Amino acid sequence: MSAEVQVRTNEPPRLRVASRLGELWRSREVLVNLSRKELKVRYKSSVLGVLWSMLNPVLYLAIFSLVFVVFLRGGIPKYPIYLLSGLLPWTLFSTGFQGATTSVTGNAQLVPKIAFPREVLPMAAIGAQTVNFFFQFAVLAAFMLILFGLSFVGPSLLLLPAALAVLLVFVLALGFATSSLNVRYRDTGHLVDLLLLAWFWSTPIVYPAGEVAERMGDTGFFLYLLNPLANVVLAFQRALYGAALPGALAPGVHPPADLSWYWMRLGVVAAASLALLYLAWRLFFRMSGDFAEEL
């Protein structure tokens, strides 16, 4: 009596991180081409092209500034700078998360026909949104240079590349998980949309985190910071808004903490994101061998 053996048709039976990273490196041209394709499809037959990605933060800026500065009269100085410094990383996260979730099902015609590491698909979706992020960041950088010159350049700006790297690791981890689950359970994409709606308002983008700290106390604020995006957004705000307006670093706007606190929080989120990435990658790898049959 022979035991039944399950044969995976497209992938080896176990994820070996080192060798898989080598495969991904050898497939870097596929990754670049798929990212370029994502951008071309997005702006196909568009007159303004990539300028649309730069208009999105401007539109958000106009709407939220009108609501919170004119109508609700919030007490945050230079609110547009505060808003954009949190809105840009959130936009990268939300669009990258959504794009990665549907990346495998959206490229169903490629999966059974072309041999390449399937991880490239969510990575390409996030890569395309990262390119958009840099175009959008150029809008904020130009705005700040006009208002402040080079006065905001300082040590806190080093938080920017670190926060961006942590954000990309985190969104890639989530993207690996949801893109693989979305192949089998197509409701995953709709669940992600609902999750992002709640996640946006749980992150200090349009309201000040310092006020949350005051109202919730130490224990409540600790629980609030279990949201990884809150830590990433706070680092962006400290690097940009806090550097441009050091006088605004009051408890009512920012948490009452020095620069080392932001680095510590980023380190915690980075460690958790790397652990999550490994687990999500294993899930993706285990399920990817059946993608061709399930699509």
mmCIF file of C-alpha atoms in Angstrom:
data_model
loop_
_atom_site.group_PDB
_atom_site.id
_atom_site.type_symbol
_atom_site.label_atom_id
_atom_site.label_comp_id
_atom_site.label_asym_id
_atom_site.label_seq_id
_atom_site.Cartn_x
_atom_site.Cartn_y
_atom_site.Cartn_z
ATOM 1 C CA MET A 1 0.000 0.000 0.000
ATOM 2 C CA SER A 2 1.686 3.176 -1.191
ATOM 3 C CA ALA A 3 1.280 6.575 0.434
ATOM 4 C CA GLU A 4 -0.245 9.350 -1.598
ATOM 5 C CA VAL A 5 2.368 11.914 -2.647
ATOM 6 C CA GLN A 6 1.421 15.500 -3.397
ATOM 7 C CA VAL A 7 3.452 16.900 -6.270
ATOM 8 C CA ARG A 8 3.901 20.639 -6.712
ATOM 9 C CA THR A 9 4.116 21.449 -10.389
ATOM 10 C CA ASN A 10 5.606 24.938 -10.426
ATOM 11 C CA GLU A 11 7.750 25.432 -7.326
ATOM 12 C CA PRO A 12 10.124 23.403 -5.125
ATOM 13 C CA PRO A 13 8.486 22.020 -1.976
ATOM 14 C CA ARG A 14 10.194 24.321 0.558
ATOM 15 C CA LEU A 15 11.196 27.964 0.683
ATOM 16 C CA ARG A 16 14.954 28.393 0.887
ATOM 17 C CA VAL A 17 15.465 32.078 1.447
ATOM 18 C CA ALA A 18 19.046 32.429 0.201
ATOM 19 C CA SER A 19 18.513 30.547 -3.056
ATOM 20 C CA ARG A 20 15.161 32.245 -3.602
ATOM 21 C CA LEU A 21 16.730 35.668 -3.214
ATOM 22 C CA GLY A 22 19.218 34.614 -5.896
ATOM 23 C CA GLU A 23 16.342 33.677 -8.200
ATOM 24 C CA LEU A 24 14.670 37.026 -7.564
ATOM 25 C CA TRP A 25 17.920 38.839 -8.327
ATOM 26 C CA ARG A 26 18.259 36.963 -11.601
ATOM 27 C CA SER A 27 14.654 37.927 -12.388
ATOM 28 C CA ARG A 28 15.221 41.629 -11.691
ATOM 29 C CA GLU A 29 14.663 42.501 -15.349
ATOM 30 C CA VAL A 30 11.233 40.868 -15.198
ATOM 31 C CA LEU A 31 10.496 42.883 -12.061
ATOM 32 C CA VAL A 32 11.500 46.159 -13.720
ATOM 33 C CA ASN A 33 9.490 45.396 -16.849
ATOM 34 C CA LEU A 34 6.374 44.460 -14.878
ATOM 35 C CA SER A 35 6.662 47.625 -12.784
ATOM 36 C CA ARG A 36 7.002 49.647 -15.969
ATOM 37 C CA LYS A 37 3.964 47.864 -17.393
ATOM 38 C CA GLU A 38 1.932 48.747 -14.287
ATOM 39 C CA LEU A 39 2.760 52.409 -14.791
ATOM 40 C CA LYS A 40 2.074 52.343 -18.532
ATOM 41 C CA VAL A 41 -1.316 50.646 -18.093
ATOM 42 C CA ARG A 42 -2.272 53.129 -15.379
ATOM 43 C CA TYR A 43 -1.579 56.161 -17.546
ATOM 44 C CA LYS A 44 -2.347 54.703 -20.979
ATOM 45 C CA SER A 45 -4.047 57.212 -23.317
ATOM 46 C CA SER A 46 -3.717 59.866 -20.618
ATOM 47 C CA VAL A 47 -2.766 63.397 -21.637
ATOM 48 C CA LEU A 48 -1.139 64.291 -18.305
ATOM 49 C CA GLY A 49 0.375 60.854 -17.706
ATOM 50 C CA VAL A 50 2.355 60.604 -14.479
ATOM 51 C CA LEU A 51 1.327 64.140 -13.529
ATOM 52 C CA TRP A 52 -1.940 62.615 -12.319
ATOM 53 C CA SER A 53 -0.028 60.967 -9.466
ATOM 54 C CA MET A 54 1.247 64.418 -8.485
ATOM 55 C CA LEU A 55 -2.236 65.925 -8.609
ATOM 56 C CA ASN A 56 -3.662 63.409 -6.120
ATOM 57 C CA PRO A 57 -1.850 64.788 -3.057
ATOM 58 C CA VAL A 58 -2.643 68.335 -4.206
ATOM 59 C CA LEU A 59 -6.357 67.478 -4.310
ATOM 60 C CA TYR A 60 -6.220 65.829 -0.879
ATOM 61 C CA LEU A 61 -4.342 68.847 0.399
ATOM 62 C CA ALA A 62 -6.990 71.242 -0.873
ATOM 63 C CA ILE A 63 -9.932 69.237 0.518
ATOM 64 C CA PHE A 64 -8.545 68.486 3.966
ATOM 65 C CA SER A 65 -7.110 71.968 4.367
ATOM 66 C CA LEU A 66 -10.518 73.436 3.555
ATOM 67 C CA VAL A 67 -12.237 71.174 6.092
ATOM 68 C CA PHE A 68 -9.750 71.333 8.959
ATOM 69 C CA VAL A 69 -8.383 74.859 8.548
ATOM 70 C CA VAL A 70 -11.377 76.851 7.317
ATOM 71 C CA PHE A 71 -14.406 75.002 8.693
ATOM 72 C CA LEU A 72 -13.186 73.090 11.743
ATOM 73 C CA ARG A 73 -10.326 75.502 12.436
ATOM 74 C CA GLY A 74 -7.809 72.988 13.728
ATOM 75 C CA GLY A 75 -4.940 74.291 15.813
ATOM 76 C CA ILE A 76 -2.045 72.737 13.843
ATOM 77 C CA PRO A 77 0.339 75.400 12.465
ATOM 78 C CA LYS A 78 1.099 75.099 8.730
ATOM 79 C CA TYR A 79 -1.437 72.303 8.473
ATOM 80 C CA PRO A 80 -0.768 71.547 4.769
ATOM 81 C CA ILE A 81 2.811 70.505 5.590
ATOM 82 C CA TYR A 82 1.603 68.328 8.460
ATOM 83 C CA LEU A 83 -1.046 66.726 6.259
ATOM 84 C CA LEU A 84 1.187 65.956 3.286
ATOM 85 C CA SER A 85 4.008 64.551 5.414
ATOM 86 C CA GLY A 86 1.587 61.900 6.679
ATOM 87 C CA LEU A 87 -0.528 61.511 3.561
ATOM 88 C CA LEU A 88 2.336 60.551 1.231
ATOM 89 C CA PRO A 89 3.471 57.433 3.126
ATOM 90 C CA TRP A 90 -0.166 56.462 3.629
ATOM 91 C CA THR A 91 -0.836 56.740 -0.113
ATOM 92 C CA LEU A 92 2.158 54.542 -0.885
ATOM 93 C CA PHE A 93 0.970 51.997 1.661
ATOM 94 C CA SER A 94 -2.671 51.897 0.592
ATOM 95 C CA THR A 95 -2.088 51.820 -3.174
ATOM 96 C CA GLY A 96 0.784 49.359 -2.827
ATOM 97 C CA PHE A 97 -1.299 47.101 -0.574
ATOM 98 C CA GLN A 98 -4.282 47.157 -2.933
ATOM 99 C CA GLY A 99 -2.122 46.654 -6.024
ATOM 100 C CA ALA A 100 -0.200 43.770 -4.481
ATOM 101 C CA THR A 101 -3.428 42.066 -3.351
ATOM 102 C CA THR A 102 -4.747 41.832 -6.932
ATOM 103 C CA SER A 103 -1.346 41.417 -8.616
ATOM 104 C CA VAL A 104 -1.540 37.662 -9.162
ATOM 105 C CA THR A 105 -5.169 37.531 -10.298
ATOM 106 C CA GLY A 106 -4.600 40.603 -12.450
ATOM 107 C CA ASN A 107 -1.772 38.823 -14.292
ATOM 108 C CA ALA A 108 -3.550 35.483 -14.610
ATOM 109 C CA GLN A 109 -2.507 35.187 -18.258
ATOM 110 C CA LEU A 110 1.205 35.209 -17.350
ATOM 111 C CA VAL A 111 1.241 32.698 -14.505
ATOM 112 C CA PRO A 112 0.598 29.465 -16.442
ATOM 113 C CA LYS A 113 2.675 30.501 -19.469
ATOM 114 C CA ILE A 114 5.911 32.071 -18.216
ATOM 115 C CA ALA A 115 8.346 30.654 -15.672
ATOM 116 C CA PHE A 116 9.464 33.302 -13.156
ATOM 117 C CA PRO A 117 9.318 33.689 -9.375
ATOM 118 C CA ARG A 118 5.721 34.537 -8.573
ATOM 119 C CA GLU A 119 6.868 36.944 -5.855
ATOM 120 C CA VAL A 120 7.762 39.319 -8.668
ATOM 121 C CA LEU A 121 4.063 40.117 -9.207
ATOM 122 C CA PRO A 122 3.292 41.769 -5.833
ATOM 123 C CA MET A 123 6.784 43.268 -5.802
ATOM 124 C CA ALA A 124 6.160 44.892 -9.197
ATOM 125 C CA ALA A 125 2.836 46.351 -8.030
ATOM 126 C CA ILE A 126 4.521 47.884 -4.981
ATOM 127 C CA GLY A 127 7.467 49.029 -7.097
ATOM 128 C CA ALA A 128 5.186 50.953 -9.451
ATOM 129 C CA GLN A 129 3.555 52.733 -6.507
ATOM 130 C CA THR A 130 6.994 53.538 -5.085
ATOM 131 C CA VAL A 131 7.811 55.375 -8.314
ATOM 132 C CA ASN A 132 4.562 57.335 -7.903
ATOM 133 C CA PHE A 133 5.560 58.102 -4.317
ATOM 134 C CA PHE A 134 8.747 59.823 -5.442
ATOM 135 C CA PHE A 135 6.830 61.974 -7.922
ATOM 136 C CA GLN A 136 4.389 62.939 -5.168
ATOM 137 C CA PHE A 137 7.214 63.582 -2.734
ATOM 138 C CA ALA A 138 8.687 66.038 -5.239
ATOM 139 C CA VAL A 139 5.512 68.144 -4.817
ATOM 140 C CA LEU A 140 5.991 68.295 -1.042
ATOM 141 C CA ALA A 141 9.730 68.974 -1.330
ATOM 142 C CA ALA A 142 9.128 71.858 -3.739
ATOM 143 C CA PHE A 143 6.398 73.247 -1.464
ATOM 144 C CA MET A 144 8.721 73.158 1.546
ATOM 145 C CA LEU A 145 11.640 74.707 -0.319
ATOM 146 C CA ILE A 146 9.413 77.600 -1.354
ATOM 147 C CA LEU A 147 8.172 78.147 2.212
ATOM 148 C CA PHE A 148 11.293 77.396 4.252
ATOM 149 C CA GLY A 149 14.299 77.310 1.952
ATOM 150 C CA LEU A 150 16.887 74.866 3.319
ATOM 151 C CA SER A 151 16.132 75.600 6.959
ATOM 152 C CA PHE A 152 14.425 72.216 7.430
ATOM 153 C CA VAL A 153 17.521 70.237 6.413
ATOM 154 C CA GLY A 154 18.978 68.537 9.486
ATOM 155 C CA PRO A 155 19.607 65.226 11.301
ATOM 156 C CA SER A 156 15.912 64.393 11.503
ATOM 157 C CA LEU A 157 15.793 63.955 7.716
ATOM 158 C CA LEU A 158 17.699 60.696 8.182
ATOM 159 C CA LEU A 159 14.414 59.289 9.446
ATOM 160 C CA LEU A 160 12.987 59.503 5.926
ATOM 161 C CA PRO A 161 14.901 56.695 4.167
ATOM 162 C CA ALA A 162 14.640 54.518 7.270
ATOM 163 C CA ALA A 163 10.867 55.037 7.535
ATOM 164 C CA LEU A 164 10.450 54.408 3.797
ATOM 165 C CA ALA A 165 12.411 51.147 4.003
ATOM 166 C CA VAL A 166 10.333 49.946 6.975
ATOM 167 C CA LEU A 167 7.132 50.880 5.154
ATOM 168 C CA LEU A 168 8.134 48.918 2.041
ATOM 169 C CA VAL A 169 9.018 45.823 4.075
ATOM 170 C CA PHE A 170 5.691 45.994 5.896
ATOM 171 C CA VAL A 171 3.555 46.481 2.795
ATOM 172 C CA LEU A 172 5.451 43.712 0.988
ATOM 173 C CA ALA A 173 4.732 41.334 3.851
ATOM 174 C CA LEU A 174 1.028 42.145 3.721
ATOM 175 C CA GLY A 175 1.067 41.985 -0.082
ATOM 176 C CA PHE A 176 2.578 38.498 -0.109
ATOM 177 C CA ALA A 177 -0.133 37.270 2.237
ATOM 178 C CA THR A 178 -3.165 38.886 0.609
ATOM 179 C CA SER A 179 -2.075 38.276 -3.003
ATOM 180 C CA SER A 180 -1.786 34.537 -2.366
ATOM 181 C CA LEU A 181 -5.051 34.391 -0.429
ATOM 182 C CA ASN A 182 -6.834 36.404 -3.134
ATOM 183 C CA VAL A 183 -6.161 33.670 -5.678
ATOM 184 C CA ARG A 184 -8.197 31.203 -3.647
ATOM 185 C CA TYR A 185 -10.562 33.576 -1.850
ATOM 186 C CA ARG A 186 -11.582 36.414 -4.138
ATOM 187 C CA ASP A 187 -13.281 38.295 -1.299
ATOM 188 C CA THR A 188 -9.822 39.180 -0.001
ATOM 189 C CA GLY A 189 -9.617 42.292 -2.170
ATOM 190 C CA HIS A 190 -12.920 43.634 -0.831
ATOM 191 C CA LEU A 191 -11.802 42.925 2.731
ATOM 192 C CA VAL A 192 -8.597 44.887 2.127
ATOM 193 C CA ASP A 193 -10.605 47.891 0.912
ATOM 194 C CA LEU A 194 -12.670 47.895 4.116
ATOM 195 C CA LEU A 195 -9.582 47.386 6.255
ATOM 196 C CA LEU A 196 -7.851 50.376 4.666
ATOM 197 C CA LEU A 197 -10.822 52.620 5.392
ATOM 198 C CA ALA A 198 -10.610 51.837 9.107
ATOM 199 C CA TRP A 199 -6.811 51.899 9.039
ATOM 200 C CA PHE A 200 -6.709 55.432 7.628
ATOM 201 C CA TRP A 201 -8.624 56.887 10.554
ATOM 202 C CA SER A 202 -6.557 54.851 13.009
ATOM 203 C CA THR A 203 -3.403 56.577 11.774
ATOM 204 C CA PRO A 204 -2.404 60.179 12.715
ATOM 205 C CA ILE A 205 -2.657 61.744 9.271
ATOM 206 C CA VAL A 206 -5.415 64.355 9.506
ATOM 207 C CA TYR A 207 -5.360 64.703 13.300
ATOM 208 C CA PRO A 208 -2.378 65.171 15.680
ATOM 209 C CA ALA A 209 -0.884 62.189 17.482
ATOM 210 C CA GLY A 210 0.082 64.424 20.379
ATOM 211 C CA GLU A 211 -3.580 64.979 21.163
ATOM 212 C CA VAL A 212 -4.163 61.226 21.094
ATOM 213 C CA ALA A 213 -1.341 60.799 23.616
ATOM 214 C CA GLU A 214 -2.864 63.433 25.900
ATOM 215 C CA ARG A 215 -6.378 61.980 25.817
ATOM 216 C CA MET A 216 -5.563 58.270 25.937
ATOM 217 C CA GLY A 217 -2.757 58.344 28.521
ATOM 218 C CA ASP A 218 0.370 56.208 28.468
ATOM 219 C CA THR A 219 -1.371 52.835 28.282
ATOM 220 C CA GLY A 220 -3.856 53.925 25.634
ATOM 221 C CA PHE A 221 -1.146 55.540 23.523
ATOM 222 C CA PHE A 222 0.980 52.392 23.791
ATOM 223 C CA LEU A 223 -1.934 50.390 22.378
ATOM 224 C CA TYR A 224 -2.473 53.025 19.690
ATOM 225 C CA LEU A 225 1.150 52.624 18.587
ATOM 226 C CA LEU A 226 0.627 48.918 17.979
ATOM 227 C CA ASN A 227 -0.518 50.180 14.585
ATOM 228 C CA PRO A 228 2.721 49.943 12.559
ATOM 229 C CA LEU A 229 1.571 52.682 10.179
ATOM 230 C CA ALA A 230 1.216 55.123 13.056
ATOM 231 C CA ASN A 231 4.922 54.747 13.818
ATOM 232 C CA VAL A 232 5.945 55.136 10.174
ATOM 233 C CA VAL A 233 3.753 58.204 9.670
ATOM 234 C CA LEU A 234 5.047 59.767 12.903
ATOM 235 C CA ALA A 235 8.611 59.322 11.632
ATOM 236 C CA PHE A 236 7.738 61.038 8.339
ATOM 237 C CA GLN A 237 6.050 63.884 10.186
ATOM 238 C CA ARG A 238 8.978 64.291 12.579
ATOM 239 C CA ALA A 239 11.461 64.315 9.704
ATOM 240 C CA LEU A 240 9.593 66.867 7.591
ATOM 241 C CA TYR A 241 7.040 68.834 9.567
ATOM 242 C CA GLY A 242 9.020 68.756 12.802
ATOM 243 C CA ALA A 243 12.222 69.857 11.064
ATOM 244 C CA ALA A 244 10.538 72.717 9.228
ATOM 245 C CA LEU A 245 8.573 73.908 12.282
ATOM 246 C CA PRO A 246 10.476 72.874 15.428
ATOM 247 C CA GLY A 247 8.245 75.196 17.449
ATOM 248 C CA ALA A 248 5.284 73.005 16.505
ATOM 249 C CA LEU A 249 6.747 70.007 18.340
ATOM 250 C CA ALA A 250 4.410 70.613 21.234
ATOM 251 C CA PRO A 251 2.516 67.846 23.056
ATOM 252 C CA GLY A 252 -0.670 68.872 21.271
ATOM 253 C CA VAL A 253 0.801 68.049 17.835
ATOM 254 C CA HIS A 254 3.597 65.515 18.327
ATOM 255 C CA PRO A 255 4.246 63.027 21.112
ATOM 256 C CA PRO A 256 6.482 64.609 23.773
ATOM 257 C CA ALA A 257 9.623 62.657 22.826
ATOM 258 C CA ASP A 258 13.094 63.293 21.441
ATOM 259 C CA LEU A 259 14.495 62.042 18.148
ATOM 260 C CA SER A 260 15.803 58.789 19.630
ATOM 261 C CA TRP A 261 12.228 57.778 20.482
ATOM 262 C CA TYR A 262 11.293 57.832 16.785
ATOM 263 C CA TRP A 263 14.326 55.720 15.901
ATOM 264 C CA MET A 264 13.414 53.241 18.615
ATOM 265 C CA ARG A 265 9.830 52.969 17.360
ATOM 266 C CA LEU A 266 11.035 52.446 13.784
ATOM 267 C CA GLY A 267 13.404 49.729 14.973
ATOM 268 C CA VAL A 268 10.560 47.873 16.702
ATOM 269 C CA VAL A 269 8.350 48.067 13.607
ATOM 270 C CA ALA A 270 11.254 47.014 11.368
ATOM 271 C CA ALA A 271 11.897 43.892 13.445
ATOM 272 C CA ALA A 272 8.203 42.972 13.507
ATOM 273 C CA SER A 273 7.864 43.636 9.766
ATOM 274 C CA LEU A 274 10.822 41.396 8.915
ATOM 275 C CA ALA A 275 9.335 38.575 10.978
ATOM 276 C CA LEU A 276 5.956 39.101 9.301
ATOM 277 C CA LEU A 277 7.626 39.188 5.877
ATOM 278 C CA TYR A 278 9.230 35.801 6.477
ATOM 279 C CA LEU A 279 5.943 34.222 7.555
ATOM 280 C CA ALA A 280 3.983 35.815 4.704
ATOM 281 C CA TRP A 281 6.651 34.786 2.204
ATOM 282 C CA ARG A 282 6.380 31.170 3.366
ATOM 283 C CA LEU A 283 2.601 31.332 2.953
ATOM 284 C CA PHE A 284 2.922 32.838 -0.528
ATOM 285 C CA PHE A 285 5.527 30.274 -1.563
ATOM 286 C CA ARG A 286 3.467 27.360 -0.299
ATOM 287 C CA MET A 287 0.385 28.506 -2.183
ATOM 288 C CA SER A 288 2.130 29.718 -5.351
ATOM 289 C CA GLY A 289 2.672 26.221 -6.709
ATOM 290 C CA ASP A 290 -1.088 25.961 -7.235
ATOM 291 C CA PHE A 291 -1.627 29.409 -8.780
ATOM 292 C CA ALA A 292 -1.739 28.105 -12.369
ATOM 293 C CA GLU A 293 -4.453 25.564 -11.514
ATOM 294 C CA GLU A 294 -6.560 27.975 -9.457
ATOM 295 C CA LEU A 295 -6.537 31.007 -11.756
#
